[in-house]
Short mmCIF file of C-alpha atoms in Angstrom, two decimals:
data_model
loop_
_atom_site.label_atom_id
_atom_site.label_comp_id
_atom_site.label_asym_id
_atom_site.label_seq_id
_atom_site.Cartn_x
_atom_site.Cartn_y
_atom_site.Cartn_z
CA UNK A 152 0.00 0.00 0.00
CA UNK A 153 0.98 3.77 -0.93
CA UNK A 154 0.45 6.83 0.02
CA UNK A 155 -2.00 8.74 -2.30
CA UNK A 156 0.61 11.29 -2.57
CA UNK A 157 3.13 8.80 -4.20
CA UNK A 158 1.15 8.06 -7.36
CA UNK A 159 2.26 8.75 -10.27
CA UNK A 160 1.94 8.71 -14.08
CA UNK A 161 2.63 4.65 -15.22
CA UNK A 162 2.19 3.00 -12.18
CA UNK A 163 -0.38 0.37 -11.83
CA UNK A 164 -3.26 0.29 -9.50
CA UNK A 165 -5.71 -2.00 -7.54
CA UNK A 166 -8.28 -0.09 -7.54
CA UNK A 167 -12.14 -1.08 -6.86
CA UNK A 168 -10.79 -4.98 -7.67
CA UNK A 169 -9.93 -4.07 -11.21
CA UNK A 170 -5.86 -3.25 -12.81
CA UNK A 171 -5.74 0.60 -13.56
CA UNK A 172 -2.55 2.47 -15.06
CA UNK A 173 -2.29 6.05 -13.57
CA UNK A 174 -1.79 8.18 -16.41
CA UNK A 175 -1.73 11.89 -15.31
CA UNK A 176 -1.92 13.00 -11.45
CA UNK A 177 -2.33 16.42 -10.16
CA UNK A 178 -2.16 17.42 -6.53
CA UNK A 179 -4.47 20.21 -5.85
CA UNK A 180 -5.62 22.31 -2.17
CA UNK A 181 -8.40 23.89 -2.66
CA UNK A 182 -8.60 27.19 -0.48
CA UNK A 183 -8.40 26.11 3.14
CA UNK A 184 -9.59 22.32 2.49
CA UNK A 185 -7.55 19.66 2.73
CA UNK A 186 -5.26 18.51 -0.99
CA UNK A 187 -6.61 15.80 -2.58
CA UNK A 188 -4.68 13.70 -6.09
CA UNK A 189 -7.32 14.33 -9.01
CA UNK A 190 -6.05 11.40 -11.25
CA UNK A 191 -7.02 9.87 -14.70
CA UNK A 192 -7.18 5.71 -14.71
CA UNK A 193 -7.28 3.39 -17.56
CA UNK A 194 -8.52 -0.16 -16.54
CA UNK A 195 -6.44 -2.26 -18.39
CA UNK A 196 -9.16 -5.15 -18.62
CA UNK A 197 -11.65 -2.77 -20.05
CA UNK A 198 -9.57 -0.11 -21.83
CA UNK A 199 -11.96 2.83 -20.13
CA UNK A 200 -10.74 5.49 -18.73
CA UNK A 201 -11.96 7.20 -15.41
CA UNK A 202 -11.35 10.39 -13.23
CA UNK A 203 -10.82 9.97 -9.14
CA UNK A 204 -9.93 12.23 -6.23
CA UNK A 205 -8.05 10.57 -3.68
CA UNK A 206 -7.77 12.22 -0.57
CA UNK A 207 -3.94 12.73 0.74
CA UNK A 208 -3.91 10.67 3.19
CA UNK A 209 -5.72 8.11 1.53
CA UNK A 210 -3.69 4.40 0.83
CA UNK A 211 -3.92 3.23 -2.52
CA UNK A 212 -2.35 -0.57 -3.40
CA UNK A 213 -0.03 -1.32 -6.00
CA UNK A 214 -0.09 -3.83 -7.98
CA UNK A 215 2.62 -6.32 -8.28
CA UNK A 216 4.01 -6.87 -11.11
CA UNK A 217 6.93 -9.65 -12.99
CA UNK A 218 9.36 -7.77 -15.54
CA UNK A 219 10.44 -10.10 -18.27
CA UNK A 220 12.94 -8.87 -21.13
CA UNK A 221 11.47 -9.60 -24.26
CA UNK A 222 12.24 -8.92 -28.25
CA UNK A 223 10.22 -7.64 -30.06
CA UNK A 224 10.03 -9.60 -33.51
CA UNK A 225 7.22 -8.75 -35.74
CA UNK A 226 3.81 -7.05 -36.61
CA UNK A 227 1.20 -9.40 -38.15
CA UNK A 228 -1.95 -7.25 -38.91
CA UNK A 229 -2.65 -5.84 -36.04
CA UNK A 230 -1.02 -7.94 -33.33
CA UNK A 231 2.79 -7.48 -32.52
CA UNK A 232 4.93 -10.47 -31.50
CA UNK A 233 7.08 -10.43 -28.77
CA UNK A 234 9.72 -13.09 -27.22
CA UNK A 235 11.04 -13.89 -23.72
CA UNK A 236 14.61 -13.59 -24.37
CA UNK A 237 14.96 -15.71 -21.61
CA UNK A 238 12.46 -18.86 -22.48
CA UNK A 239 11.68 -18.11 -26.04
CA UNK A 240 7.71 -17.85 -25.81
CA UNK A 241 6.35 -15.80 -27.71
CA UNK A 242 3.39 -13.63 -26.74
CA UNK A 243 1.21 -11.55 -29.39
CA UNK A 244 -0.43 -7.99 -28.17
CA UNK A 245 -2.35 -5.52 -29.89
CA UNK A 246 -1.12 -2.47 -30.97
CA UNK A 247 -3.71 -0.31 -28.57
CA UNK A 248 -1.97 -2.78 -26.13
CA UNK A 249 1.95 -1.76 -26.99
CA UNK A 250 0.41 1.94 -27.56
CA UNK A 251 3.11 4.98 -28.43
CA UNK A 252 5.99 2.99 -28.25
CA UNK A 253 5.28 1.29 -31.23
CA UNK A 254 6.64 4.69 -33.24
CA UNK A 255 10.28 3.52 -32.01
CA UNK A 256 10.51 0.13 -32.20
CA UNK A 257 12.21 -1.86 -35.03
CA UNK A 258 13.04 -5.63 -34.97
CA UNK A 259 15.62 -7.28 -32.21
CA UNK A 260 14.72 -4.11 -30.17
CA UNK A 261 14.64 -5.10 -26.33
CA UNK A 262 12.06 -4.13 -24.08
CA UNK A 263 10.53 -4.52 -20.41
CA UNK A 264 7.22 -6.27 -20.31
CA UNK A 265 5.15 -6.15 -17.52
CA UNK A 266 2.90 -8.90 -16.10
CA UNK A 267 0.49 -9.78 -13.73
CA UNK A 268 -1.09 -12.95 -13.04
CA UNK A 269 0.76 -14.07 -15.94
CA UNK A 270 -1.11 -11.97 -18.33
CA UNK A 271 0.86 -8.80 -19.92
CA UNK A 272 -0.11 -5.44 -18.85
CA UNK A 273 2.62 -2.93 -19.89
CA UNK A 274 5.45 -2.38 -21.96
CA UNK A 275 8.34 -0.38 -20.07
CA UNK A 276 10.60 0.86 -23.55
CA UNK A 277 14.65 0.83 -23.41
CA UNK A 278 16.34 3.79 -22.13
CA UNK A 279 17.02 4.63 -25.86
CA UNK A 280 17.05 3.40 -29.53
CA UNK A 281 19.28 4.48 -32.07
CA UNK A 282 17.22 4.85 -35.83
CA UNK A 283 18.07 5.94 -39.13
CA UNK A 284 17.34 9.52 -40.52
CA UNK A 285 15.33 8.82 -43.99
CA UNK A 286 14.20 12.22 -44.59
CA UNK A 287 15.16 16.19 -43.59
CA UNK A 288 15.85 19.32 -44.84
CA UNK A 289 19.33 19.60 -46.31
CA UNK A 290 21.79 20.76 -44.11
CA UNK A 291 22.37 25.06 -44.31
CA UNK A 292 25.86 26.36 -44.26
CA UNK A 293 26.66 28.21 -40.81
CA UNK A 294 23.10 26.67 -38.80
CA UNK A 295 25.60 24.90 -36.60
CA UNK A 296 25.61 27.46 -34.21
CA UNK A 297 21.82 27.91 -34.09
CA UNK A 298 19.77 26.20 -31.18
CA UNK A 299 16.99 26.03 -33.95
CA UNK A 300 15.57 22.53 -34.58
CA UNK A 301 14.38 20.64 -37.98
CA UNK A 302 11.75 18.09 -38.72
CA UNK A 303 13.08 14.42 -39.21
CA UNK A 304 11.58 11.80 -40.66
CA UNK A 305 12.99 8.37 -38.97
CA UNK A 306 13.07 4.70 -40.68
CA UNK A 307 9.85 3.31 -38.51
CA UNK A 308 7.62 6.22 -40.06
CA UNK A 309 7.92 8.62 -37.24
CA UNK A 310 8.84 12.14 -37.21
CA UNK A 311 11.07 14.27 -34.24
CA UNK A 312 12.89 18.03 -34.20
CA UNK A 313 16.86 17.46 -34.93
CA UNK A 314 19.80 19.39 -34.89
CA UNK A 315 20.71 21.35 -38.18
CA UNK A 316 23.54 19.42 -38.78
CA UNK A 317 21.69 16.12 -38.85
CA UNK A 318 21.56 14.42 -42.60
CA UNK A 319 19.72 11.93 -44.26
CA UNK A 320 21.23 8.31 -43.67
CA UNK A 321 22.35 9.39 -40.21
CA UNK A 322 21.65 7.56 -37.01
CA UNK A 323 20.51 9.36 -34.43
CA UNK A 324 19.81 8.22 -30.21
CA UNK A 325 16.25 8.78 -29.54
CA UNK A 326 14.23 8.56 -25.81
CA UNK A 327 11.22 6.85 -26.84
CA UNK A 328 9.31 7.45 -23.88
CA UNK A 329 9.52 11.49 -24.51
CA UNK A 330 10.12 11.19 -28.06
CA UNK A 331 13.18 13.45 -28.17
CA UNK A 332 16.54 13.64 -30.24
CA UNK A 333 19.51 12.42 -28.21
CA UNK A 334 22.34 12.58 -29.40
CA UNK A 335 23.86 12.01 -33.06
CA UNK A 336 25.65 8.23 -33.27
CA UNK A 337 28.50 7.56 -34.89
#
């Protein structure tokens, strides 16, 4: 059990006898009341989403989860296979399932996959993945000083803000949970 006050965006729930994943949480006080967490669920058995005011001091439990490694390997319609890169099985989710992380991932990428009870419930993505540039603006003579950013289009389809100086057919480090440009790799 946790304090209201600890929650925070990803975790997952018990709440109510049903598997929620917090995904914002705002603490607010109200004038001279007491503060209180206004969060937004998603039940991960139903997919709904759902508002809720926990008081402070209110105990909330956490769910326990088992972390497994797995690859991911392919997409097949709409399901995406992954493998235990410890046992080889393979399990199959649905993209609503894997949700924004999908933008980032390529083949042989590792990631953290949640379960509980043996059933998956979350996808924790690597620190980092490193993609190919496939389409940007050429690069300008003298931008290198400018903190001014370009659009990038990157080999799974999405697009992120990069340096000047990046070039089609480089590889750049990208945070997939923010979406951001890292760094340039060599």
């Amino acid at each position: 059990m946790i304090n209201a006050t600890q929650l925070r965006p990803g975790m997952i729930i018990i709440y109510e006898g049903d598997l929620y994943r917090v995904t914002s949480v705002k603490h607010l006080t109200p004038g001279n009341k007491r503060g209180f967490m206004q969060t937004k669920l998603k039940n991960l058995r139903t997919g709904l989403g759902t508002e809720n005011k926990f008081r402070s001091e209110d105990r909330v439990e956490r769910a326990t989860l088992e972390t497994r490694s797995m690859q991911y390997l392919y997409e097949d319609g709409d399901l995406h296979t992954f493998m235990d890169t410890e046992s080889y099985e393979q399990i199959s989710l649905p993209a609503e399932d894997v949700g924004d992380i999908l933008s980032f991932l390529l083949p042989n990428h590792i990631v953290q996959i949640e379960f509980f009870d043996g059933k998956p419930v979350g996808i924790s993505p690597p620190p980092s993945v490193d993609l190919e540039v496939v389409e940007t603006e050429p690069n300008m003579k003298g931008a290198t000083a400018s903190a001014s950013y370009k659009p990038a289009k990157l080999e799974t389809g999405i697009t992120i803000h990069v340096p000047p100086f990046v070039q089609v057919g480089d590889r750049v480090r990208v945070d997939p949970s923010e979406g951001k440009y890292l760094e340039r790799v060599k």
